[in-house]
Each structure stands twice: as C-alpha cells, then as structure tokens.
Amino acid sequence: MKKSSVSPLCRAALLLLAVAGPGAAAEPYHLINRLPIPGDYGWDYLTADSDARRLYVSHDKEVVVLDLDTDRIVGTIPGANIHGIAIAKRFGRGYISCSDPGSVVIFDLKTLAVLDKVRVGDDPNGIIFDDKTGRVFTADRGSKRLTALDAKTGRIAGMRASSSGAGAVS
C-alpha cells in the first residue's frame, strides 16, 4: 500500500474549500451601465477614488474623469501618451505618468487643473502614491529605473536604476 504524501490536515483543508467554496461565492459581476467616452485613441489604466466618487481613465492624450454617482464626465486633464494615475488625497493632488516626454503631470484633485509637469525617466508607465512616505513612485521603462517624487513639493526625491536592468516593479 502506497502512502500519500498529502497530510491529513491538508486533505481536510482541501475538502473544506471544495465544499464551502461554491456556496460562499458572492453574486457574479454584472453590467450596471455603459458609459461612452469620446475619442478614437487608446486606453490604459483606471484609477478609482472611492472617497471623491471619481473614476480616472487614462485615454492616451488625456485623463477622462467620471463622477461615479451621476455616471457623467466631469472633466479632462491633458497630457501626452498617458499611462497611470496616482491619487494623493492628503495633498489634494493627482499624478499622471506620461511617456512623451517622460514626465509626471501634477493636477489639483478638486479643479482638475494642471499644477506642474516634472521630468522623470524615459517612458514612465506604472505610478503609485505611498501614503506612509508621502512619495509618488514611477517605473520608467525606457531608462530602466524608478523615480521617487516628493508628493507635497513635486520635486524629485531620488532615482534608482533597477539592479537587473529589467525595470520591473510589483
């Protein structure tokens, strides 16, 4: 008789998951509404601000801002080759990574007005705000480095090349 390499505890856990899993599942996702956004160019990231009830949609040449309660476009923020959007609520600012010319557009969260444009590495794509450090980080694919911005001042706090040269961030 061959002994199983799976422990009795592991088997019990798998059995529990198999039995409880399907019954514990929430309702499946379903379509609530369709929101047409004008323009014939590409899409990239979506960023939701649940407190302000806004959805930021990167749309190549601009960020389209939707009000999630009215399902209406409330404004746009211009840019070029736009990728990601990061929100820093405590500073009242948003940050947009733009590949052309390798910059971050800083905007006011209330008015959506552009406040500044900061040159970072080549082809920034991923962007995120870290509330603990008060910094905005971009993953610059073209220059294979990370850039940190001080979210309060908008100034570059540092740049670091990826040790592998891959420039990946997760």
mmCIF file of C-alpha atoms in Angstrom:
data_model
loop_
_atom_site.group_PDB
_atom_site.id
_atom_site.type_symbol
_atom_site.label_atom_id
_atom_site.label_comp_id
_atom_site.label_asym_id
_atom_site.label_seq_id
_atom_site.Cartn_x
_atom_site.Cartn_y
_atom_site.Cartn_z
ATOM 1 C CA MET A 1 0.000 0.000 0.000
ATOM 2 C CA LYS A 2 1.417 3.353 -1.085
ATOM 3 C CA LYS A 3 1.378 6.176 1.455
ATOM 4 C CA SER A 4 0.012 9.551 0.390
ATOM 5 C CA SER A 5 2.394 12.491 0.626
ATOM 6 C CA VAL A 6 -0.519 14.844 1.407
ATOM 7 C CA SER A 7 -1.006 15.324 5.132
ATOM 8 C CA PRO A 8 -4.411 14.658 6.715
ATOM 9 C CA LEU A 9 -4.645 18.348 7.686
ATOM 10 C CA CYS A 10 -4.007 19.418 4.094
ATOM 11 C CA ARG A 11 -6.638 16.954 2.823
ATOM 12 C CA ALA A 12 -9.164 18.298 5.332
ATOM 13 C CA ALA A 13 -8.462 21.876 4.236
ATOM 14 C CA LEU A 14 -8.901 20.963 0.556
ATOM 15 C CA LEU A 15 -12.161 19.176 1.313
ATOM 16 C CA LEU A 16 -13.417 22.181 3.271
ATOM 17 C CA LEU A 17 -12.544 24.529 0.397
ATOM 18 C CA ALA A 18 -14.231 22.257 -2.133
ATOM 19 C CA VAL A 19 -17.442 22.117 -0.113
ATOM 20 C CA ALA A 20 -17.562 25.700 1.210
ATOM 21 C CA GLY A 21 -16.099 27.485 -1.827
ATOM 22 C CA PRO A 22 -19.035 27.452 -4.255
ATOM 23 C CA GLY A 23 -21.635 28.205 -1.576
ATOM 24 C CA ALA A 24 -19.649 31.110 -0.163
ATOM 25 C CA ALA A 25 -19.167 32.867 -3.511
ATOM 26 C CA ALA A 26 -20.704 36.303 -3.877
ATOM 27 C CA GLU A 27 -23.058 37.114 -6.702
ATOM 28 C CA PRO A 28 -21.268 37.231 -10.029
ATOM 29 C CA TYR A 29 -20.382 40.571 -11.535
ATOM 30 C CA HIS A 30 -22.967 42.074 -13.824
ATOM 31 C CA LEU A 31 -23.211 45.106 -16.089
ATOM 32 C CA ILE A 32 -24.790 48.126 -14.401
ATOM 33 C CA ASN A 33 -24.338 50.759 -17.082
ATOM 34 C CA ARG A 34 -22.356 51.679 -20.188
ATOM 35 C CA LEU A 35 -20.531 54.995 -20.181
ATOM 36 C CA PRO A 36 -19.372 56.093 -23.627
ATOM 37 C CA ILE A 37 -16.157 58.111 -23.587
ATOM 38 C CA PRO A 38 -15.458 60.116 -26.742
ATOM 39 C CA GLY A 39 -12.230 59.758 -28.690
ATOM 40 C CA ASP A 40 -10.647 57.260 -31.012
ATOM 41 C CA TYR A 41 -7.354 56.635 -29.273
ATOM 42 C CA GLY A 42 -6.065 54.040 -26.822
ATOM 43 C CA TRP A 43 -6.822 53.183 -23.208
ATOM 44 C CA ASP A 44 -4.544 52.187 -20.372
ATOM 45 C CA TYR A 45 -5.075 52.398 -16.586
ATOM 46 C CA LEU A 46 -8.171 53.044 -14.466
ATOM 47 C CA THR A 47 -7.860 54.626 -11.019
ATOM 48 C CA ALA A 48 -10.814 54.907 -8.642
ATOM 49 C CA ASP A 49 -11.085 57.469 -5.848
ATOM 50 C CA SER A 50 -13.828 55.976 -3.679
ATOM 51 C CA ASP A 51 -13.938 58.937 -1.262
ATOM 52 C CA ALA A 52 -14.428 61.516 -4.028
ATOM 53 C CA ARG A 53 -16.568 59.052 -6.037
ATOM 54 C CA ARG A 54 -14.496 59.601 -9.175
ATOM 55 C CA LEU A 55 -13.006 57.296 -11.770
ATOM 56 C CA TYR A 56 -9.898 58.431 -13.657
ATOM 57 C CA VAL A 57 -9.492 56.822 -17.085
ATOM 58 C CA SER A 58 -6.203 57.228 -18.970
ATOM 59 C CA HIS A 59 -7.112 57.814 -22.586
ATOM 60 C CA ASP A 60 -3.781 58.412 -24.426
ATOM 61 C CA LYS A 61 -3.944 62.224 -24.852
ATOM 62 C CA GLU A 62 -5.924 62.959 -21.705
ATOM 63 C CA VAL A 63 -7.325 61.580 -18.495
ATOM 64 C CA VAL A 64 -11.120 61.465 -18.539
ATOM 65 C CA VAL A 65 -12.696 61.952 -15.100
ATOM 66 C CA LEU A 66 -16.090 60.387 -14.371
ATOM 67 C CA ASP A 67 -18.443 61.071 -11.462
ATOM 68 C CA LEU A 68 -19.440 57.635 -10.177
ATOM 69 C CA ASP A 69 -22.755 58.852 -8.738
ATOM 70 C CA THR A 70 -24.044 60.583 -11.879
ATOM 71 C CA ASP A 71 -22.192 58.471 -14.479
ATOM 72 C CA ARG A 72 -21.126 61.669 -16.228
ATOM 73 C CA ILE A 73 -17.805 63.053 -17.409
ATOM 74 C CA VAL A 74 -16.825 65.905 -15.067
ATOM 75 C CA GLY A 75 -13.609 66.916 -16.773
ATOM 76 C CA THR A 76 -10.408 66.020 -18.545
ATOM 77 C CA ILE A 77 -6.729 66.514 -17.790
ATOM 78 C CA PRO A 78 -4.410 66.959 -20.795
ATOM 79 C CA GLY A 79 -1.186 65.066 -21.367
ATOM 80 C CA ALA A 80 0.670 63.035 -23.976
ATOM 81 C CA ASN A 81 0.982 59.252 -24.128
ATOM 82 C CA ILE A 82 -0.684 58.933 -20.738
ATOM 83 C CA HIS A 83 -0.432 55.718 -18.737
ATOM 84 C CA GLY A 84 -1.173 55.631 -14.994
ATOM 85 C CA ILE A 85 -2.827 57.895 -12.452
ATOM 86 C CA ALA A 86 -1.942 58.102 -8.744
ATOM 87 C CA ILE A 87 -4.045 59.920 -6.142
ATOM 88 C CA ALA A 88 -2.575 61.647 -3.059
ATOM 89 C CA LYS A 89 -5.695 62.700 -1.146
ATOM 90 C CA ARG A 90 -3.865 64.254 1.792
ATOM 91 C CA PHE A 91 -2.098 66.676 -0.568
ATOM 92 C CA GLY A 92 -5.154 67.264 -2.775
ATOM 93 C CA ARG A 93 -3.146 66.248 -5.824
ATOM 94 C CA GLY A 94 -3.106 63.660 -8.548
ATOM 95 C CA TYR A 95 -0.155 62.471 -10.636
ATOM 96 C CA ILE A 96 -0.176 61.172 -14.214
ATOM 97 C CA SER A 97 2.667 59.238 -15.861
ATOM 98 C CA CYS A 98 3.254 60.396 -19.452
ATOM 99 C CA SER A 99 5.661 58.660 -21.835
ATOM 100 C CA ASP A 100 6.086 61.710 -24.018
ATOM 101 C CA PRO A 101 8.395 63.298 -22.985
ATOM 102 C CA GLY A 102 8.937 61.143 -19.877
ATOM 103 C CA SER A 103 7.163 63.228 -17.298
ATOM 104 C CA VAL A 104 4.638 63.316 -14.480
ATOM 105 C CA VAL A 105 1.755 65.771 -14.740
ATOM 106 C CA ILE A 106 0.621 67.029 -11.319
ATOM 107 C CA PHE A 107 -3.011 68.164 -11.065
ATOM 108 C CA ASP A 108 -5.434 69.527 -8.466
ATOM 109 C CA LEU A 109 -7.967 66.884 -7.388
ATOM 110 C CA LYS A 110 -10.830 69.384 -6.982
ATOM 111 C CA THR A 111 -10.398 71.596 -10.053
ATOM 112 C CA LEU A 112 -8.504 69.103 -12.266
ATOM 113 C CA ALA A 113 -6.204 71.997 -13.239
ATOM 114 C CA VAL A 114 -2.631 71.107 -14.178
ATOM 115 C CA LEU A 115 -0.285 72.451 -11.478
ATOM 116 C CA ASP A 116 3.091 71.294 -12.765
ATOM 117 C CA LYS A 117 4.929 68.922 -15.070
ATOM 118 C CA VAL A 118 8.054 67.170 -13.765
ATOM 119 C CA ARG A 119 10.602 65.409 -15.984
ATOM 120 C CA VAL A 120 11.339 61.867 -14.782
ATOM 121 C CA GLY A 121 12.962 58.884 -16.530
ATOM 122 C CA ASP A 122 12.200 57.731 -20.047
ATOM 123 C CA ASP A 123 8.803 56.156 -20.691
ATOM 124 C CA PRO A 124 7.264 56.135 -17.192
ATOM 125 C CA ASN A 125 4.358 53.721 -17.043
ATOM 126 C CA GLY A 126 3.371 52.428 -13.609
ATOM 127 C CA ILE A 127 2.807 55.106 -10.972
ATOM 128 C CA ILE A 128 1.740 54.835 -7.337
ATOM 129 C CA PHE A 129 1.432 57.078 -4.272
ATOM 130 C CA ASP A 130 2.765 55.727 -0.966
ATOM 131 C CA ASP A 131 0.920 57.473 1.869
ATOM 132 C CA LYS A 132 3.429 56.352 4.513
ATOM 133 C CA THR A 133 6.411 58.062 2.855
ATOM 134 C CA GLY A 134 4.474 60.811 1.084
ATOM 135 C CA ARG A 135 6.151 59.881 -2.188
ATOM 136 C CA VAL A 136 4.987 59.114 -5.690
ATOM 137 C CA PHE A 137 6.921 56.377 -7.482
ATOM 138 C CA THR A 138 7.172 55.864 -11.241
ATOM 139 C CA ALA A 139 8.521 52.818 -13.057
ATOM 140 C CA ASP A 140 10.429 54.269 -16.000
ATOM 141 C CA ARG A 141 10.645 51.522 -18.618
ATOM 142 C CA GLY A 142 12.842 53.361 -21.095
ATOM 143 C CA SER A 143 15.572 54.315 -18.630
ATOM 144 C CA LYS A 144 15.090 51.121 -16.558
ATOM 145 C CA ARG A 145 14.853 52.928 -13.253
ATOM 146 C CA LEU A 146 12.465 54.028 -10.546
ATOM 147 C CA THR A 147 11.835 57.677 -9.765
ATOM 148 C CA ALA A 148 10.533 58.957 -6.419
ATOM 149 C CA LEU A 149 8.788 62.338 -6.192
ATOM 150 C CA ASP A 150 8.018 64.218 -3.004
ATOM 151 C CA ALA A 151 4.217 64.387 -3.293
ATOM 152 C CA LYS A 152 3.986 67.655 -1.360
ATOM 153 C CA THR A 153 6.566 69.634 -3.354
ATOM 154 C CA GLY A 154 6.514 67.768 -6.664
ATOM 155 C CA ARG A 155 10.315 67.645 -6.670
ATOM 156 C CA ILE A 156 12.362 64.545 -7.437
ATOM 157 C CA ALA A 157 13.391 62.836 -4.196
ATOM 158 C CA GLY A 158 15.557 60.204 -5.868
ATOM 159 C CA MET A 159 16.146 57.865 -8.784
ATOM 160 C CA ARG A 160 17.363 54.297 -8.672
ATOM 161 C CA ALA A 161 18.326 52.016 -11.528
ATOM 162 C CA SER A 162 16.861 48.546 -11.498
ATOM 163 C CA SER A 163 19.602 46.145 -10.403
ATOM 164 C CA SER A 164 18.623 43.632 -13.068
ATOM 165 C CA GLY A 165 18.072 46.254 -15.729
ATOM 166 C CA ALA A 166 14.556 44.922 -16.226
ATOM 167 C CA GLY A 167 12.859 47.911 -14.589
ATOM 168 C CA ALA A 168 10.020 45.777 -13.257
ATOM 169 C CA VAL A 169 8.013 46.729 -10.201
ATOM 170 C CA SER A 170 5.397 44.626 -8.457
#
